[in-house]
Amino acid sequence: RESPDVRRTYVQDVDGGEPRPVTSDGFVGTLLSPDGRTIAAFDRYGEYYLCSVEGGIDPRPLAGYLDGDVLLQWSADGRFLFVREAGSLVLRIHKLDVSAGSRHFWKEFVPPDPTVLIDIGSDPGQVRITPDGESYAYTYWTFEGELYLAEGLK
């Protein structure tokens, strides 16, 4: 039996049976590819990898991923991963070609009035993209304040 603090991802048949590990120790799956053969997973250091659900193949680093990127969605054909760039109030989305390891800018989401955005650190909002990339939704937070001008103060 495994130690209870070992992180990893399992699959289990909906009809029952024993769970089967699909990632190595220390890897946590986040996004399953459309064909169900590959899972994007992160390790204990926050680095992303692609893991075979069938096992027997070592996890391979997710080429094109930059530190702080947030994985959003596989493309419908399983060729790309949509990722959100880290650290910006503007949501910049890239597509990672998982076989070539290349990174391509895809879209930038700018709220209607960026002057009232709240800087909430590295998480400017949530993004959801359909696998075909044709539809998406995103959130952002605003704060409307008041500015006062004081004159003649000494």
PDB file of C-alpha atoms in Angstrom:
ATOM      1  CA  ARG A   1       0.000   0.000   0.000  1.00  0.00           C
ATOM      2  CA  GLU A   2       1.209   3.490  -0.872  1.00  0.00           C
ATOM      3  CA  SER A   3       1.976   6.205   1.638  1.00  0.00           C
ATOM      4  CA  PRO A   4      -1.023   8.555   2.020  1.00  0.00           C
ATOM      5  CA  ASP A   5       1.109  11.606   1.110  1.00  0.00           C
ATOM      6  CA  VAL A   6       2.065  10.344  -2.370  1.00  0.00           C
ATOM      7  CA  ARG A   7       0.419  12.459  -5.047  1.00  0.00           C
ATOM      8  CA  ARG A   8      -0.549  10.867  -8.321  1.00  0.00           C
ATOM      9  CA  THR A   9      -3.528  10.456 -10.630  1.00  0.00           C
ATOM     10  CA  TYR A  10      -5.607   7.310 -11.058  1.00  0.00           C
ATOM     11  CA  VAL A  11      -8.318   6.006 -13.364  1.00  0.00           C
ATOM     12  CA  GLN A  12     -11.088   3.700 -12.315  1.00  0.00           C
ATOM     13  CA  ASP A  13     -13.747   1.974 -14.375  1.00  0.00           C
ATOM     14  CA  VAL A  14     -17.193   3.420 -13.686  1.00  0.00           C
ATOM     15  CA  ASP A  15     -18.467  -0.128 -13.181  1.00  0.00           C
ATOM     16  CA  GLY A  16     -16.047  -0.640 -10.294  1.00  0.00           C
ATOM     17  CA  GLY A  17     -12.753  -2.376  -9.862  1.00  0.00           C
ATOM     18  CA  GLU A  18      -9.491  -1.147  -8.427  1.00  0.00           C
ATOM     19  CA  PRO A  19      -8.124   2.297  -9.305  1.00  0.00           C
ATOM     20  CA  ARG A  20      -5.080   2.168 -11.583  1.00  0.00           C
ATOM     21  CA  PRO A  21      -2.328   4.811 -11.378  1.00  0.00           C
ATOM     22  CA  VAL A  22      -1.754   6.698 -14.644  1.00  0.00           C
ATOM     23  CA  THR A  23       0.975   9.069 -13.463  1.00  0.00           C
ATOM     24  CA  SER A  24       4.236   8.451 -11.681  1.00  0.00           C
ATOM     25  CA  ASP A  25       4.605   9.268  -7.992  1.00  0.00           C
ATOM     26  CA  GLY A  26       4.540  13.014  -7.470  1.00  0.00           C
ATOM     27  CA  PHE A  27       2.665  13.851 -10.709  1.00  0.00           C
ATOM     28  CA  VAL A  28      -0.894  15.207 -10.603  1.00  0.00           C
ATOM     29  CA  GLY A  29      -2.986  15.141 -13.779  1.00  0.00           C
ATOM     30  CA  THR A  30      -4.942  18.239 -14.749  1.00  0.00           C
ATOM     31  CA  LEU A  31      -6.171  17.913 -18.357  1.00  0.00           C
ATOM     32  CA  LEU A  32      -7.004  14.723 -20.239  1.00  0.00           C
ATOM     33  CA  SER A  33      -6.478  14.790 -24.011  1.00  0.00           C
ATOM     34  CA  PRO A  34      -9.534  14.303 -26.264  1.00  0.00           C
ATOM     35  CA  ASP A  35      -8.445  10.783 -27.247  1.00  0.00           C
ATOM     36  CA  GLY A  36      -7.954   9.842 -23.575  1.00  0.00           C
ATOM     37  CA  ARG A  37      -4.354   8.697 -24.124  1.00  0.00           C
ATOM     38  CA  THR A  38      -2.403  11.613 -22.664  1.00  0.00           C
ATOM     39  CA  ILE A  39      -2.792  13.636 -19.512  1.00  0.00           C
ATOM     40  CA  ALA A  40      -1.109  16.960 -18.797  1.00  0.00           C
ATOM     41  CA  ALA A  41       0.278  16.749 -15.268  1.00  0.00           C
ATOM     42  CA  PHE A  42       2.433  18.789 -12.931  1.00  0.00           C
ATOM     43  CA  ASP A  43       5.117  17.563 -10.568  1.00  0.00           C
ATOM     44  CA  ARG A  44       5.866  18.602  -6.993  1.00  0.00           C
ATOM     45  CA  TYR A  45       7.883  21.569  -8.302  1.00  0.00           C
ATOM     46  CA  GLY A  46       5.044  22.910 -10.474  1.00  0.00           C
ATOM     47  CA  GLU A  47       6.626  21.887 -13.796  1.00  0.00           C
ATOM     48  CA  TYR A  48       4.243  20.491 -16.436  1.00  0.00           C
ATOM     49  CA  TYR A  49       4.622  17.188 -18.250  1.00  0.00           C
ATOM     50  CA  LEU A  50       2.699  14.996 -20.652  1.00  0.00           C
ATOM     51  CA  CYS A  51       2.024  11.506 -19.311  1.00  0.00           C
ATOM     52  CA  SER A  52       0.748   8.440 -21.139  1.00  0.00           C
ATOM     53  CA  VAL A  53      -2.452   7.131 -19.565  1.00  0.00           C
ATOM     54  CA  GLU A  54      -1.441   3.603 -20.621  1.00  0.00           C
ATOM     55  CA  GLY A  55       1.811   3.865 -18.642  1.00  0.00           C
ATOM     56  CA  GLY A  56       5.194   2.440 -19.518  1.00  0.00           C
ATOM     57  CA  ILE A  57       6.481   5.763 -20.880  1.00  0.00           C
ATOM     58  CA  ASP A  58       8.309   8.314 -18.749  1.00  0.00           C
ATOM     59  CA  PRO A  59       6.578  11.694 -18.421  1.00  0.00           C
ATOM     60  CA  ARG A  60       7.952  14.171 -20.963  1.00  0.00           C
ATOM     61  CA  PRO A  61       8.317  17.874 -20.211  1.00  0.00           C
ATOM     62  CA  LEU A  62       5.665  20.073 -21.809  1.00  0.00           C
ATOM     63  CA  ALA A  63       7.741  22.034 -24.300  1.00  0.00           C
ATOM     64  CA  GLY A  64       6.763  25.675 -24.761  1.00  0.00           C
ATOM     65  CA  TYR A  65       5.379  25.971 -21.235  1.00  0.00           C
ATOM     66  CA  LEU A  66       6.685  29.004 -19.351  1.00  0.00           C
ATOM     67  CA  ASP A  67       6.835  29.286 -15.589  1.00  0.00           C
ATOM     68  CA  GLY A  68       3.487  30.516 -14.281  1.00  0.00           C
ATOM     69  CA  ASP A  69       1.430  29.585 -17.353  1.00  0.00           C
ATOM     70  CA  VAL A  70      -2.015  28.181 -16.586  1.00  0.00           C
ATOM     71  CA  LEU A  71      -3.210  25.243 -18.668  1.00  0.00           C
ATOM     72  CA  LEU A  72      -6.748  25.850 -19.926  1.00  0.00           C
ATOM     73  CA  GLN A  73      -7.902  23.337 -22.521  1.00  0.00           C
ATOM     74  CA  TRP A  74      -6.815  20.777 -25.101  1.00  0.00           C
ATOM     75  CA  SER A  75      -7.724  21.567 -28.700  1.00  0.00           C
ATOM     76  CA  ALA A  76     -10.383  19.281 -30.191  1.00  0.00           C
ATOM     77  CA  ASP A  77      -7.790  17.436 -32.307  1.00  0.00           C
ATOM     78  CA  GLY A  78      -5.381  17.004 -29.372  1.00  0.00           C
ATOM     79  CA  ARG A  79      -2.554  18.821 -31.174  1.00  0.00           C
ATOM     80  CA  PHE A  80      -2.508  21.913 -28.971  1.00  0.00           C
ATOM     81  CA  LEU A  81      -2.925  23.028 -25.390  1.00  0.00           C
ATOM     82  CA  PHE A  82      -4.365  26.469 -24.754  1.00  0.00           C
ATOM     83  CA  VAL A  83      -2.460  28.221 -21.947  1.00  0.00           C
ATOM     84  CA  ARG A  84      -2.899  31.552 -20.207  1.00  0.00           C
ATOM     85  CA  GLU A  85       0.226  33.645 -19.793  1.00  0.00           C
ATOM     86  CA  ALA A  86       1.101  34.512 -16.210  1.00  0.00           C
ATOM     87  CA  GLY A  87       1.296  37.873 -14.521  1.00  0.00           C
ATOM     88  CA  SER A  88      -0.774  40.228 -16.623  1.00  0.00           C
ATOM     89  CA  LEU A  89      -4.057  42.047 -16.152  1.00  0.00           C
ATOM     90  CA  VAL A  90      -4.656  41.445 -19.849  1.00  0.00           C
ATOM     91  CA  LEU A  91      -5.405  37.771 -20.522  1.00  0.00           C
ATOM     92  CA  ARG A  92      -2.915  36.604 -23.151  1.00  0.00           C
ATOM     93  CA  ILE A  93      -3.628  33.121 -24.488  1.00  0.00           C
ATOM     94  CA  HIS A  94      -1.136  30.942 -26.342  1.00  0.00           C
ATOM     95  CA  LYS A  95      -1.378  27.591 -28.086  1.00  0.00           C
ATOM     96  CA  LEU A  96       1.314  25.027 -27.330  1.00  0.00           C
ATOM     97  CA  ASP A  97       1.899  22.526 -30.117  1.00  0.00           C
ATOM     98  CA  VAL A  98       2.498  19.394 -28.033  1.00  0.00           C
ATOM     99  CA  SER A  99       4.341  17.465 -30.761  1.00  0.00           C
ATOM    100  CA  ALA A 100       6.554  20.283 -32.103  1.00  0.00           C
ATOM    101  CA  GLY A 101       7.019  21.984 -28.739  1.00  0.00           C
ATOM    102  CA  SER A 102       6.318  25.398 -30.208  1.00  0.00           C
ATOM    103  CA  ARG A 103       4.382  28.255 -28.641  1.00  0.00           C
ATOM    104  CA  HIS A 104       2.127  30.542 -30.656  1.00  0.00           C
ATOM    105  CA  PHE A 105       0.232  33.629 -29.514  1.00  0.00           C
ATOM    106  CA  TRP A 106      -3.505  32.998 -30.048  1.00  0.00           C
ATOM    107  CA  LYS A 107      -5.679  35.750 -28.510  1.00  0.00           C
ATOM    108  CA  GLU A 108      -5.652  38.582 -26.052  1.00  0.00           C
ATOM    109  CA  PHE A 109      -8.711  39.304 -23.924  1.00  0.00           C
ATOM    110  CA  VAL A 110      -8.996  42.925 -22.829  1.00  0.00           C
ATOM    111  CA  PRO A 111     -11.922  43.985 -20.649  1.00  0.00           C
ATOM    112  CA  PRO A 112     -14.111  46.819 -21.968  1.00  0.00           C
ATOM    113  CA  ASP A 113     -12.696  49.324 -19.448  1.00  0.00           C
ATOM    114  CA  PRO A 114      -9.223  48.259 -18.268  1.00  0.00           C
ATOM    115  CA  THR A 115      -8.835  51.468 -16.215  1.00  0.00           C
ATOM    116  CA  VAL A 116     -11.002  50.027 -13.423  1.00  0.00           C
ATOM    117  CA  LEU A 117      -9.319  46.639 -13.164  1.00  0.00           C
ATOM    118  CA  ILE A 118      -8.174  45.393  -9.788  1.00  0.00           C
ATOM    119  CA  ASP A 119      -4.633  44.041  -9.627  1.00  0.00           C
ATOM    120  CA  ILE A 120      -5.240  40.699  -7.940  1.00  0.00           C
ATOM    121  CA  GLY A 121      -1.755  39.313  -8.288  1.00  0.00           C
ATOM    122  CA  SER A 122      -1.052  36.540 -10.731  1.00  0.00           C
ATOM    123  CA  ASP A 123      -4.690  35.522 -11.241  1.00  0.00           C
ATOM    124  CA  PRO A 124      -6.435  38.175 -13.347  1.00  0.00           C
ATOM    125  CA  GLY A 125      -9.448  35.991 -14.045  1.00  0.00           C
ATOM    126  CA  GLN A 126     -10.770  32.682 -15.194  1.00  0.00           C
ATOM    127  CA  VAL A 127     -10.830  31.656 -18.842  1.00  0.00           C
ATOM    128  CA  ARG A 128     -12.827  28.841 -20.410  1.00  0.00           C
ATOM    129  CA  ILE A 129     -12.302  27.879 -24.042  1.00  0.00           C
ATOM    130  CA  THR A 130     -14.178  25.305 -26.091  1.00  0.00           C
ATOM    131  CA  PRO A 131     -11.933  22.638 -27.643  1.00  0.00           C
ATOM    132  CA  ASP A 132     -12.516  24.047 -31.137  1.00  0.00           C
ATOM    133  CA  GLY A 133     -11.437  27.518 -29.961  1.00  0.00           C
ATOM    134  CA  GLU A 134     -14.580  29.064 -31.425  1.00  0.00           C
ATOM    135  CA  SER A 135     -16.144  30.102 -28.120  1.00  0.00           C
ATOM    136  CA  TYR A 136     -14.731  31.366 -24.873  1.00  0.00           C
ATOM    137  CA  ALA A 137     -15.709  33.121 -21.673  1.00  0.00           C
ATOM    138  CA  TYR A 138     -13.579  35.017 -19.218  1.00  0.00           C
ATOM    139  CA  THR A 139     -13.975  36.951 -15.997  1.00  0.00           C
ATOM    140  CA  TYR A 140     -12.288  39.988 -14.560  1.00  0.00           C
ATOM    141  CA  TRP A 141     -12.725  42.089 -11.457  1.00  0.00           C
ATOM    142  CA  THR A 142     -13.271  45.823 -11.309  1.00  0.00           C
ATOM    143  CA  PHE A 143     -13.403  48.433  -8.633  1.00  0.00           C
ATOM    144  CA  GLU A 144     -14.961  51.799  -9.121  1.00  0.00           C
ATOM    145  CA  GLY A 145     -13.539  54.324  -6.700  1.00  0.00           C
ATOM    146  CA  GLU A 146     -13.726  58.025  -6.190  1.00  0.00           C
ATOM    147  CA  LEU A 147     -10.948  60.542  -6.622  1.00  0.00           C
ATOM    148  CA  TYR A 148     -10.976  63.745  -4.614  1.00  0.00           C
ATOM    149  CA  LEU A 149      -8.837  66.812  -5.229  1.00  0.00           C
ATOM    150  CA  ALA A 150      -7.884  68.824  -2.152  1.00  0.00           C
ATOM    151  CA  GLU A 151      -6.539  72.311  -2.787  1.00  0.00           C
ATOM    152  CA  GLY A 152      -5.010  74.883  -0.477  1.00  0.00           C
ATOM    153  CA  LEU A 153      -3.772  72.459   2.171  1.00  0.00           C
ATOM    154  CA  LYS A 154      -0.739  73.512   4.164  1.00  0.00           C
TER     155      LYS A 154
END
